[in-house]
Amino acid sequence: MRSTAPQPPQPPAHPVDQVPPIGKLLVLGFQHVLAFYAGAVVVPLVIASGLGLDEQTLIHLINADLFTCGIASIIQSAGIGTRIGVRLPLIQGVTFTAVSPLIAIGAAATPAGADPTTGLATMYGSIIAAGLIVFFVAPYFAKLLKFFPPVVTGTLLTVMGVTLIAVSAGDIVAWGASSPDGPDPAATIRGLCYALATIAIIVLVQRLFTGFLATLSVLLGLVVMTLVAFALGDADFSGVTGASWAGVTYPFFFGLPKFSATAILSMLIVMAITAVETTGDVFATGEVVGKRITPRHIANALRADGLSTVLGGILNSFPYTCFAQNVGLVRLTRVKSRWVVTVAGVIMILLGLLPKAGAVVASIPQPVIGGASLAMFASVAVVGIQTLSAVDMRDNRNAVIVSTSLGLAMLVTLKPDIAAALPSWLRIVFGSGVTIGALAAIVLNLLFFHVGRSSGPGVAVVQGRPVPLDEVNAMSREQFVAAFSQMFTGQTWPVERAWEHRPFASTADLRRAFEDEVLAATEEEQEELIGGYEDIVDLLLTDSGDDQSKVDTTSLAFGEFDDQEERELRALGAAYRERFSRPLVMCVSNLSDRARIIESGWRRVESSPAREARFALGEVIDIADERFDALVADANPVRAAWTEGFEQLD
């Protein structure tokens, strides 16, 4: 007789794996497509403009891009097997990092006077090769991360943004420069007006709106100014009429791929940068959806990047990475289901099968594209500058890496004819400011920090004066406490006990001495230490706090909290203190936005006392780490790559 004993209830699925109702799935999926769309179509628009491709080729590139974006997003969110795809709500899109190198590869591989599509075979060969390499080395990428600290990634992002502005400028003045009767100042001014108006709309939308609407600023700028241009007779939609309703991109549309060593090297640099971006986006998304990220998740995400990039090369598209805009949308909507992104991928595939949709995008006037892309590429440069702000420029090695890389990149960007004087195998490297700047940053970082002995000793800044590590080891207890007491608020015993660990062989040993003493202290001492810190709510809403805490919070750029946010923050602080009888301590470098402060705070209120005590102590150690990095040059390049690098690239 079959047993009828009741089965134990199954635990509920994680929010990431839950499937919303079909109607909600469609609406939320379409919302992701809207947030992603402008960034997706700008890349083929800019590449086609840079290579001088005709409108029909551009339409094909747009449709191929959307089609492959859909497949890539499904791979990343739904996964294939157990090792491909991170299975988080992450949209895959074409990386902006690849724009300048791809234009350089396509141009260098196109003989003078030949069809501009000639170089596309070499371009796609480099994409396929780089994608395959990323797919197979994904599990080992974490070991390579030390070669991409913030001084490298920040330099690369700054170089990318600055050099790509030249492409935007070409689009803005295209009408005047392409006049059959020679340069036309009137047409140039008309194009400039369209570009400036597009930028104005983007800025206005970001100023007036927040959240999801703000993510649509570029899309709204493109749509509004294209309609204005059409009304004034400056936009031609005749190509839409001639485009078919349905069409499928097929593999190797532009011919079998060709492989060039220098082109593949250039794309590998691009993929290394996008791997850092993807890693940061995965960690950020894991935090938003409440899922612990492990090295296996990172490897799975990078395999999906590699496979998607290979598909991009086969299906006439481009390299792929996770789109940070959509990470922000997940945080904003709090819809954590990965199946929403899977549905968004299906919608993108359908859009990629509609050539008329691609023809509409191809009809956007060049100056409007130039204005929109200028805003987007300038924002990439800003992210690079933010990343470099975490780099200690008192160390001359870092200053040399940044200045040399930026100088070489701008040299090639401002004088592109330099590439023409070089052998063909070098033209790809010197034909792109991003490529030469990236190579310079990577090689100089290896030279200064990884080859032979480091040329610069660990240095502490004491009363504004750089002090060598030997001098730190020779300090008396009183001198040592005076130099490092600001690492902890209200207590000096961690510093006093760390002094007893002298001599320190490196700055890493010095850091560990502070951490070990805090962790080895009694519960009463730890609780007393935590209690000496200012409540994060008071730091954010009032002028209270010691001088060092105020310095810590100057890096936050949240703007003014509205009345509702202020009430919720005050309620959070009161609830936390009532439950645990201590201030709510948070390390400011762990705070990305207002929503995260409130969400993380309430989650901590619900924790058990033992768990929260450990968490609060961890925040104190994180704060001490940040203050240590400010005090000590070259404090820990590897740690900087994993923390500041991720945070800035999110």
XYZ file of C-alpha atoms in Angstrom:
650
model
C 0.000 0.000 0.000
C 1.371 3.382 -1.037
C 2.209 5.640 1.888
C 0.019 8.692 2.248
C 2.222 10.422 4.771
C 2.376 14.152 4.052
C 5.553 15.343 2.392
C 7.540 18.089 4.113
C 6.889 21.503 2.561
C 9.440 22.634 -0.002
C 11.329 25.825 0.864
C 10.212 28.799 -1.228
C 12.312 29.600 -4.276
C 14.794 32.438 -4.034
C 13.304 35.683 -5.442
C 15.798 35.416 -8.315
C 14.241 32.118 -9.410
C 10.572 33.040 -8.909
C 8.446 33.502 -12.040
C 6.021 36.471 -11.975
C 2.638 36.244 -13.773
C 2.893 36.433 -17.571
C 1.415 39.937 -17.795
C 3.860 41.313 -15.264
C 6.706 39.455 -16.970
C 5.960 41.130 -20.297
C 5.624 44.644 -18.842
C 8.770 44.387 -16.720
C 10.708 42.776 -19.563
C 9.733 45.584 -21.944
C 10.837 48.111 -19.312
C 14.311 46.530 -19.305
C 14.407 46.770 -23.093
C 13.577 50.491 -22.935
C 16.351 51.153 -20.416
C 18.793 49.209 -22.553
C 17.740 50.208 -26.079
C 19.587 53.483 -26.572
C 22.886 52.042 -25.359
C 22.432 49.042 -27.647
C 21.788 50.914 -30.879
C 24.314 53.723 -30.371
C 27.262 51.328 -30.726
C 26.439 50.090 -34.270
C 25.501 53.658 -35.220
C 28.887 55.009 -34.143
C 30.872 52.109 -35.628
C 29.026 52.405 -38.961
C 29.689 56.139 -39.007
C 33.373 55.662 -38.177
C 33.842 53.115 -40.979
C 31.701 54.968 -43.542
C 29.177 52.124 -43.982
C 26.008 52.690 -46.002
C 22.471 52.737 -44.595
C 21.579 49.169 -45.588
C 24.674 47.834 -43.823
C 23.822 49.925 -40.775
C 20.283 48.493 -40.675
C 21.736 44.997 -40.803
C 24.180 45.761 -37.960
C 21.397 47.170 -35.767
C 19.166 44.145 -36.302
C 22.059 41.718 -35.800
C 22.994 43.549 -32.599
C 19.471 43.406 -31.133
C 19.037 39.763 -32.162
C 22.322 38.693 -30.561
C 21.721 40.861 -27.478
C 18.536 38.883 -26.893
C 20.314 35.545 -27.183
C 23.163 36.745 -24.935
C 20.745 37.973 -22.239
C 18.938 34.628 -22.231
C 22.268 32.794 -21.892
C 23.292 34.977 -18.936
C 19.941 34.961 -17.087
C 18.563 31.474 -17.859
C 21.929 29.756 -18.215
C 23.135 26.756 -20.200
C 23.995 23.677 -18.194
C 25.724 24.334 -14.889
C 28.715 26.392 -16.012
C 27.480 28.973 -18.499
C 25.465 31.957 -17.304
C 25.317 33.502 -13.832
C 21.499 33.092 -13.575
C 20.901 36.598 -12.256
C 18.740 39.419 -13.720
C 21.547 40.762 -15.929
C 21.012 42.196 -19.419
C 23.838 41.612 -21.895
C 24.713 44.476 -24.214
C 27.451 45.636 -26.562
C 30.343 47.146 -24.656
C 31.294 50.773 -25.411
C 34.902 49.779 -24.727
C 35.086 48.055 -28.095
C 33.943 50.983 -30.248
C 37.252 52.711 -30.909
C 39.345 49.509 -31.315
C 36.757 48.007 -33.694
C 36.769 51.131 -35.856
C 40.576 51.006 -35.901
C 40.604 47.297 -36.826
C 38.025 47.752 -39.606
C 39.769 50.815 -41.019
C 43.241 49.246 -40.928
C 41.990 46.113 -42.700
C 40.292 48.092 -45.506
C 42.586 48.969 -48.445
C 42.406 52.519 -49.764
C 39.412 52.976 -52.053
C 37.946 49.546 -51.241
C 34.403 48.816 -50.051
C 34.213 49.893 -46.364
C 32.785 46.464 -45.476
C 36.049 44.792 -46.522
C 37.583 45.200 -43.081
C 34.595 43.709 -41.257
C 35.882 40.147 -41.771
C 39.050 40.969 -39.801
C 36.969 42.772 -37.180
C 34.736 39.742 -36.663
C 37.720 37.381 -36.643
C 39.205 39.282 -33.705
C 35.843 39.218 -31.880
C 35.468 35.438 -32.306
C 39.041 34.717 -31.189
C 38.809 36.990 -28.132
C 35.449 35.492 -27.150
C 36.829 31.953 -27.311
C 39.825 32.889 -25.171
C 37.613 34.533 -22.538
C 35.339 31.484 -22.473
C 38.204 29.111 -21.690
C 40.160 31.325 -19.241
C 37.103 32.489 -17.280
C 37.874 30.370 -14.166
C 41.394 31.817 -13.986
C 40.444 35.459 -14.398
C 40.443 36.170 -10.664
C 44.155 35.383 -10.626
C 44.729 38.050 -13.273
C 42.775 40.740 -11.468
C 45.858 42.041 -9.673
C 47.108 43.240 -13.066
C 44.065 45.540 -13.374
C 44.110 47.725 -10.247
C 42.240 51.060 -10.243
C 45.222 52.908 -11.739
C 44.872 50.729 -14.864
C 41.083 50.456 -15.106
C 40.623 54.147 -14.268
C 43.154 55.170 -16.917
C 41.522 52.935 -19.521
C 38.036 54.246 -18.825
C 39.232 57.849 -18.944
C 41.096 57.214 -22.209
C 38.052 55.495 -23.705
C 35.679 58.300 -22.875
C 37.990 61.108 -23.987
C 39.109 59.506 -27.266
C 35.603 58.418 -28.269
C 34.456 62.032 -28.112
C 36.381 62.485 -31.385
C 33.944 60.031 -33.010
C 30.998 62.025 -31.636
C 32.533 65.248 -32.935
C 32.775 63.733 -36.421
C 29.051 62.974 -36.377
C 28.174 66.456 -35.114
C 29.969 68.237 -37.991
C 29.200 65.563 -40.606
C 26.655 67.659 -42.529
C 29.074 70.513 -43.090
C 32.094 68.286 -43.769
C 30.321 66.071 -46.318
C 28.919 68.854 -48.469
C 29.684 68.167 -52.187
C 30.755 71.813 -52.647
C 33.304 71.717 -49.845
C 32.972 72.660 -46.177
C 29.580 74.269 -45.480
C 29.662 76.479 -42.341
C 25.867 76.864 -42.332
C 25.329 73.089 -42.366
C 27.948 72.694 -39.632
C 26.165 75.224 -37.419
C 22.801 73.523 -38.086
C 24.278 70.162 -37.064
C 25.823 71.726 -33.971
C 22.427 73.096 -32.949
C 20.853 69.645 -33.237
C 23.648 68.115 -31.170
C 23.465 70.774 -28.453
C 19.674 70.457 -28.300
C 20.008 66.674 -27.907
C 22.481 67.141 -25.049
C 20.158 69.730 -23.475
C 17.238 67.278 -23.480
C 19.389 64.552 -21.929
C 20.545 66.908 -19.172
C 17.032 68.265 -18.609
C 15.511 64.793 -18.231
C 18.202 63.811 -15.758
C 17.641 67.033 -13.827
C 13.842 66.796 -13.656
C 13.388 63.056 -13.185
C 14.889 60.290 -11.095
C 14.793 56.518 -11.230
C 13.566 54.763 -14.349
C 12.682 57.918 -16.314
C 16.209 59.212 -15.820
C 17.571 56.027 -17.434
C 15.596 56.914 -20.576
C 17.241 60.331 -20.994
C 19.382 59.307 -24.004
C 16.477 57.515 -25.684
C 14.214 60.550 -25.173
C 16.894 62.875 -26.551
C 17.229 60.758 -29.693
C 13.454 60.470 -30.231
C 12.568 64.118 -29.598
C 15.324 65.610 -31.756
C 14.736 63.123 -34.572
C 11.075 64.202 -34.637
C 12.158 67.862 -34.650
C 14.572 67.160 -37.516
C 11.819 65.376 -39.446
C 9.469 68.329 -38.953
C 12.173 70.676 -40.273
C 13.000 68.446 -43.240
C 16.375 67.288 -41.906
C 15.495 63.622 -41.331
C 14.805 61.158 -44.141
C 12.666 58.104 -43.373
C 12.420 56.861 -46.962
C 14.621 53.912 -46.027
C 11.922 52.698 -43.638
C 9.477 52.280 -46.516
C 11.959 50.247 -48.510
C 12.951 47.999 -45.597
C 11.224 44.641 -45.296
C 9.021 43.744 -42.344
C 10.921 40.594 -41.463
C 14.490 39.481 -41.922
C 16.990 37.107 -40.346
C 20.704 37.752 -39.963
C 22.697 34.724 -40.978
C 26.227 33.710 -39.956
C 29.194 35.395 -41.629
C 27.029 37.805 -43.625
C 30.154 39.842 -44.512
C 32.287 36.841 -45.430
C 34.378 34.301 -43.557
C 36.339 35.797 -40.642
C 39.985 36.742 -41.034
C 42.406 36.597 -38.133
C 45.079 39.175 -37.320
C 47.354 38.837 -34.281
C 47.374 42.574 -33.547
C 43.599 42.811 -33.973
C 43.074 39.879 -31.583
C 45.446 41.461 -29.041
C 43.467 44.681 -29.238
C 40.199 42.824 -28.607
C 41.706 40.840 -25.745
C 42.479 44.121 -23.986
C 38.854 45.138 -24.523
C 37.612 41.824 -23.122
C 39.877 42.123 -20.078
C 38.310 45.486 -19.293
C 34.775 44.191 -19.838
C 35.574 41.215 -17.591
C 36.303 43.683 -14.773
C 33.007 45.453 -15.553
C 31.067 42.186 -15.611
C 32.608 41.098 -12.313
C 31.582 44.367 -10.692
C 28.057 44.143 -12.112
C 27.658 40.571 -10.857
C 28.717 41.556 -7.335
C 26.409 44.595 -7.440
C 23.454 42.532 -8.655
C 24.137 39.841 -6.056
C 23.941 42.512 -3.367
C 20.686 43.894 -4.780
C 18.936 40.518 -5.018
C 20.398 39.134 -1.781
C 22.496 36.340 -3.306
C 26.020 35.541 -2.158
C 28.454 35.732 -5.070
C 31.228 33.132 -5.272
C 34.125 32.655 -7.724
C 31.948 30.097 -9.518
C 29.340 32.778 -10.245
C 32.042 35.031 -11.717
C 33.401 32.214 -13.878
C 29.887 31.370 -15.129
C 29.195 35.025 -15.968
C 32.472 35.384 -17.862
C 31.853 32.168 -19.783
C 28.519 33.640 -20.864
C 30.347 36.833 -21.918
C 32.808 34.791 -23.945
C 30.146 32.630 -25.610
C 27.991 35.688 -26.374
C 30.990 37.452 -27.901
C 31.710 34.437 -30.113
C 28.063 34.504 -31.236
C 28.448 38.236 -31.870
C 31.341 37.571 -34.240
C 29.427 34.822 -36.027
C 26.120 36.716 -36.261
C 27.648 40.039 -37.396
C 27.416 41.803 -34.044
C 29.930 42.889 -31.382
C 31.512 41.915 -28.000
C 29.143 41.615 -25.037
C 29.153 42.451 -21.349
C 26.622 43.074 -18.573
C 24.800 46.405 -18.812
C 25.169 48.503 -15.644
C 22.069 50.572 -16.523
C 19.895 47.535 -16.014
C 21.577 46.700 -12.708
C 20.333 50.102 -11.547
C 16.855 49.263 -12.828
C 16.771 46.048 -10.778
C 17.738 48.061 -7.711
C 15.096 50.681 -8.468
C 12.158 48.335 -9.151
C 13.188 45.665 -6.607
C 12.004 43.031 -9.081
C 14.644 40.348 -8.598
C 13.419 37.598 -10.926
C 15.938 36.592 -13.599
C 13.043 35.459 -15.793
C 12.091 39.091 -16.358
C 15.442 39.544 -18.126
C 14.897 36.305 -20.039
C 11.613 37.717 -21.372
C 13.442 40.964 -22.238
C 15.856 38.825 -24.257
C 12.951 37.293 -26.186
C 11.605 40.792 -26.939
C 15.021 41.863 -28.247
C 15.210 38.820 -30.518
C 11.820 39.771 -31.986
C 12.993 43.362 -32.535
C 16.107 42.004 -34.249
C 13.883 40.218 -36.758
C 12.234 43.498 -37.851
C 14.396 45.379 -40.380
C 11.907 48.256 -40.364
C 12.744 48.878 -36.710
C 16.430 49.002 -37.650
C 15.653 51.341 -40.536
C 13.913 53.771 -38.158
C 17.057 53.898 -36.002
C 19.266 54.268 -39.098
C 17.262 57.366 -40.077
C 18.349 59.310 -36.994
C 20.340 62.357 -38.210
C 24.091 62.137 -37.621
C 24.337 65.300 -35.468
C 21.630 63.912 -33.154
C 23.605 60.684 -32.821
C 26.719 62.743 -32.174
C 25.064 64.705 -29.376
C 23.727 61.566 -27.683
C 26.977 59.616 -28.022
C 28.995 62.586 -26.733
C 26.938 62.593 -23.530
C 27.374 58.836 -23.124
C 31.100 58.750 -23.876
C 31.789 61.718 -21.602
C 30.063 59.824 -18.786
C 32.487 56.934 -19.367
C 35.374 59.374 -18.874
C 33.778 60.579 -15.631
C 33.624 57.004 -14.332
C 37.318 56.708 -15.134
C 38.082 59.899 -13.217
C 36.080 58.595 -10.259
C 38.086 55.382 -10.332
C 41.353 57.319 -10.436
C 40.252 59.343 -7.392
C 40.840 56.163 -5.360
C 44.439 55.969 -6.611
C 47.274 57.396 -4.516
C 48.877 59.936 -6.854
C 51.497 60.723 -4.225
C 53.138 57.552 -5.502
C 54.997 58.761 -8.593
C 54.627 55.339 -10.234
C 50.858 55.793 -10.461
C 51.250 59.322 -11.803
C 53.610 58.102 -14.541
C 51.211 55.326 -15.577
C 48.275 57.726 -15.917
C 50.129 60.583 -17.601
C 52.030 58.439 -20.107
C 48.999 56.367 -21.108
C 46.763 59.400 -21.471
C 49.432 61.294 -23.424
C 49.977 58.474 -25.944
C 46.232 57.983 -26.350
C 45.647 61.664 -27.081
C 48.631 61.790 -29.454
C 47.102 59.069 -31.634
C 43.609 60.567 -31.342
C 44.655 64.107 -32.308
C 47.079 62.975 -35.034
C 45.511 59.844 -36.563
C 47.797 60.097 -39.612
C 50.621 58.653 -37.490
C 49.215 55.163 -38.085
C 49.500 55.562 -41.862
C 53.285 55.924 -41.608
C 53.711 52.624 -39.754
C 53.818 49.002 -40.988
C 50.387 47.409 -41.446
C 50.790 45.121 -38.425
C 51.296 48.163 -36.182
C 48.471 50.269 -37.592
C 45.811 48.668 -35.447
C 47.775 49.411 -32.268
C 48.549 53.017 -33.236
C 45.250 53.546 -35.027
C 43.291 53.671 -31.777
C 43.925 55.865 -28.773
C 42.193 53.270 -26.587
C 44.468 50.460 -27.757
C 47.766 52.308 -27.334
C 46.591 53.860 -24.050
C 45.478 50.482 -22.689
C 48.724 48.774 -23.676
C 50.765 51.559 -22.091
C 48.813 51.370 -18.809
C 49.049 47.582 -18.579
C 52.761 47.384 -19.480
C 53.754 50.249 -17.151
C 51.765 48.733 -14.279
C 53.595 45.428 -14.824
C 56.935 47.231 -15.002
C 56.461 49.304 -11.847
C 54.561 46.901 -9.604
C 55.146 43.318 -10.784
C 58.586 43.039 -12.421
C 61.516 42.671 -10.054
C 61.457 44.519 -6.754
C 59.037 47.361 -6.276
C 60.853 50.674 -6.641
C 58.748 52.450 -4.047
C 58.588 51.476 -0.355
C 55.369 51.513 1.618
C 54.949 55.027 2.948
C 52.781 56.403 5.730
C 51.698 60.045 5.769
C 52.297 61.462 9.228
C 51.292 65.087 9.800
C 51.435 65.656 6.051
C 54.973 64.240 5.759
C 55.685 60.940 3.927
C 57.362 58.485 6.306
C 59.114 55.270 5.105
C 58.083 51.947 6.601
C 61.463 51.703 8.361
C 60.657 54.907 10.207
C 57.214 53.543 11.145
C 58.956 50.485 12.633
C 61.227 52.772 14.658
C 58.368 54.823 16.167
C 57.749 54.838 19.900
C 54.346 53.698 21.126
C 53.244 57.327 21.576
C 54.391 58.329 18.080
C 52.714 55.297 16.531
C 49.415 55.969 18.297
C 49.523 59.633 17.276
C 50.129 58.652 13.641
C 47.421 55.979 13.346
C 44.867 56.760 16.058
C 42.452 58.317 13.542
C 41.848 54.856 12.087
C 39.445 54.128 14.958
C 36.883 56.418 16.560
C 36.958 56.845 20.329
C 39.436 54.044 21.149
C 43.212 53.737 20.826
C 43.759 50.202 22.122
C 43.728 48.597 18.630
C 46.593 50.894 17.609
C 48.499 50.443 20.864
C 48.338 46.657 20.558
C 49.233 46.725 16.845
C 52.447 48.602 17.727
C 53.630 45.496 19.567
C 53.758 43.565 16.269
C 56.734 45.594 14.986
C 58.724 45.316 12.798
C 56.360 45.248 9.844
C 57.763 43.670 6.692
C 55.207 45.397 4.456
C 52.189 47.664 4.522
C 50.048 44.509 4.274
C 51.547 43.289 7.576
C 50.823 46.682 9.113
C 47.179 46.502 8.012
C 46.760 42.950 9.323
C 48.120 43.950 12.729
C 45.225 46.392 13.235
C 42.607 43.927 11.983
C 43.947 41.033 14.077
C 43.848 43.059 17.278
C 40.237 44.119 16.719
C 39.154 40.544 15.997
C 41.102 39.147 18.981
C 39.596 41.599 21.486
C 37.004 40.586 24.076
C 33.306 41.010 23.308
C 33.124 43.874 25.807
C 36.005 45.683 24.108
C 34.497 45.120 20.676
C 31.113 46.418 21.821
C 32.752 49.478 23.379
C 34.612 50.099 20.120
C 31.429 49.912 18.021
C 29.589 52.157 20.486
C 32.090 54.953 19.963
C 31.113 55.470 16.308
C 28.547 57.951 15.059
C 25.198 56.604 13.851
C 25.094 56.716 10.022
C 21.646 58.343 10.221
C 23.024 61.259 12.236
C 26.000 61.590 9.887
C 23.724 61.811 6.851
C 20.981 64.033 8.263
C 22.781 66.307 10.728
C 26.130 68.037 11.151
C 27.142 65.804 14.057
C 30.157 63.535 14.143
C 33.876 63.862 14.718
C 36.144 65.419 12.107
C 37.302 62.088 10.700
C 33.726 60.845 10.253
C 32.887 64.033 8.363
C 35.885 63.432 6.102
C 34.637 59.880 5.494
C 31.206 61.068 4.382
C 32.453 63.793 2.041
C 32.778 61.131 -0.679
C 29.022 60.552 -0.673
C 27.071 62.404 -3.376
C 23.478 61.474 -2.546
C 22.078 64.987 -2.670
C 19.267 66.073 -0.375
C 17.028 63.413 1.161
C 13.321 64.066 0.657
C 10.890 64.102 3.584
C 9.842 60.466 3.144
C 13.445 59.246 2.985
C 14.374 61.318 6.014
C 11.464 59.882 8.039
C 12.416 56.341 7.059
C 16.077 56.915 7.911
C 15.169 58.284 11.356
C 12.826 55.357 11.958
C 15.600 52.969 10.918
C 18.105 54.541 13.319
C 15.635 54.432 16.193
C 14.620 50.819 15.498
C 18.227 49.673 15.310
C 19.234 51.396 18.548
C 16.171 50.041 20.340
C 16.968 46.475 19.260
C 20.760 46.446 19.734
C 21.480 49.436 22.053
C 24.248 50.715 19.808
C 24.576 53.153 16.894
C 23.972 51.900 13.347
C 27.519 51.856 11.924
C 28.073 51.675 8.163
C 31.236 52.070 6.107
C 30.495 54.831 3.592
C 32.464 53.146 0.791
C 29.914 50.311 0.925
C 27.010 52.685 0.255
C 26.093 53.162 -3.409
C 22.743 54.949 -3.125
C 19.950 55.934 -0.762
C 17.882 52.828 -1.371
C 20.795 50.585 -0.434
C 21.332 52.408 2.874
C 17.717 51.918 3.900
C 17.358 48.381 2.565
C 20.622 47.196 4.138
C 19.763 48.903 7.441
C 16.367 47.252 7.797
C 17.881 43.893 6.889
C 20.346 44.339 9.727
C 17.570 45.235 12.158
C 16.058 41.816 11.455
C 19.349 39.956 12.134
C 20.061 37.993 15.289
C 22.104 39.845 17.943
C 25.124 37.548 17.495
C 25.140 37.902 13.722
C 24.657 41.668 13.838
C 27.478 42.066 16.355
C 29.836 40.387 13.888
C 28.464 42.466 11.020
C 28.848 45.761 12.912
C 32.411 44.839 13.853
C 33.078 44.118 10.179
C 31.845 47.623 9.301
C 34.251 49.092 11.866
C 37.112 47.128 10.271
C 36.015 48.314 6.805
C 36.063 51.922 8.022
C 39.545 51.392 9.458
C 40.628 49.866 6.139
C 39.437 52.925 4.223
C 41.226 55.261 6.626
C 44.340 53.086 6.382
C 44.275 53.405 2.573
C 44.150 57.193 2.970
C 47.094 57.132 5.367
C 49.329 54.603 3.641
C 50.544 54.773 0.050
C 50.455 51.518 -1.966
C 48.446 50.016 0.892
C 47.285 46.996 -1.093
C 46.957 47.087 -4.904
C 45.204 43.694 -5.083
C 42.568 44.640 -2.526
C 42.053 47.957 -4.317
C 41.362 46.113 -7.561
C 38.674 43.960 -5.926
C 36.966 46.757 -3.982
C 37.351 50.270 -5.365
C 37.590 48.907 -8.915
C 34.304 47.033 -8.574
C 32.537 49.919 -6.917
C 33.523 52.513 -9.495
C 32.706 50.331 -12.478
C 29.263 49.280 -11.168
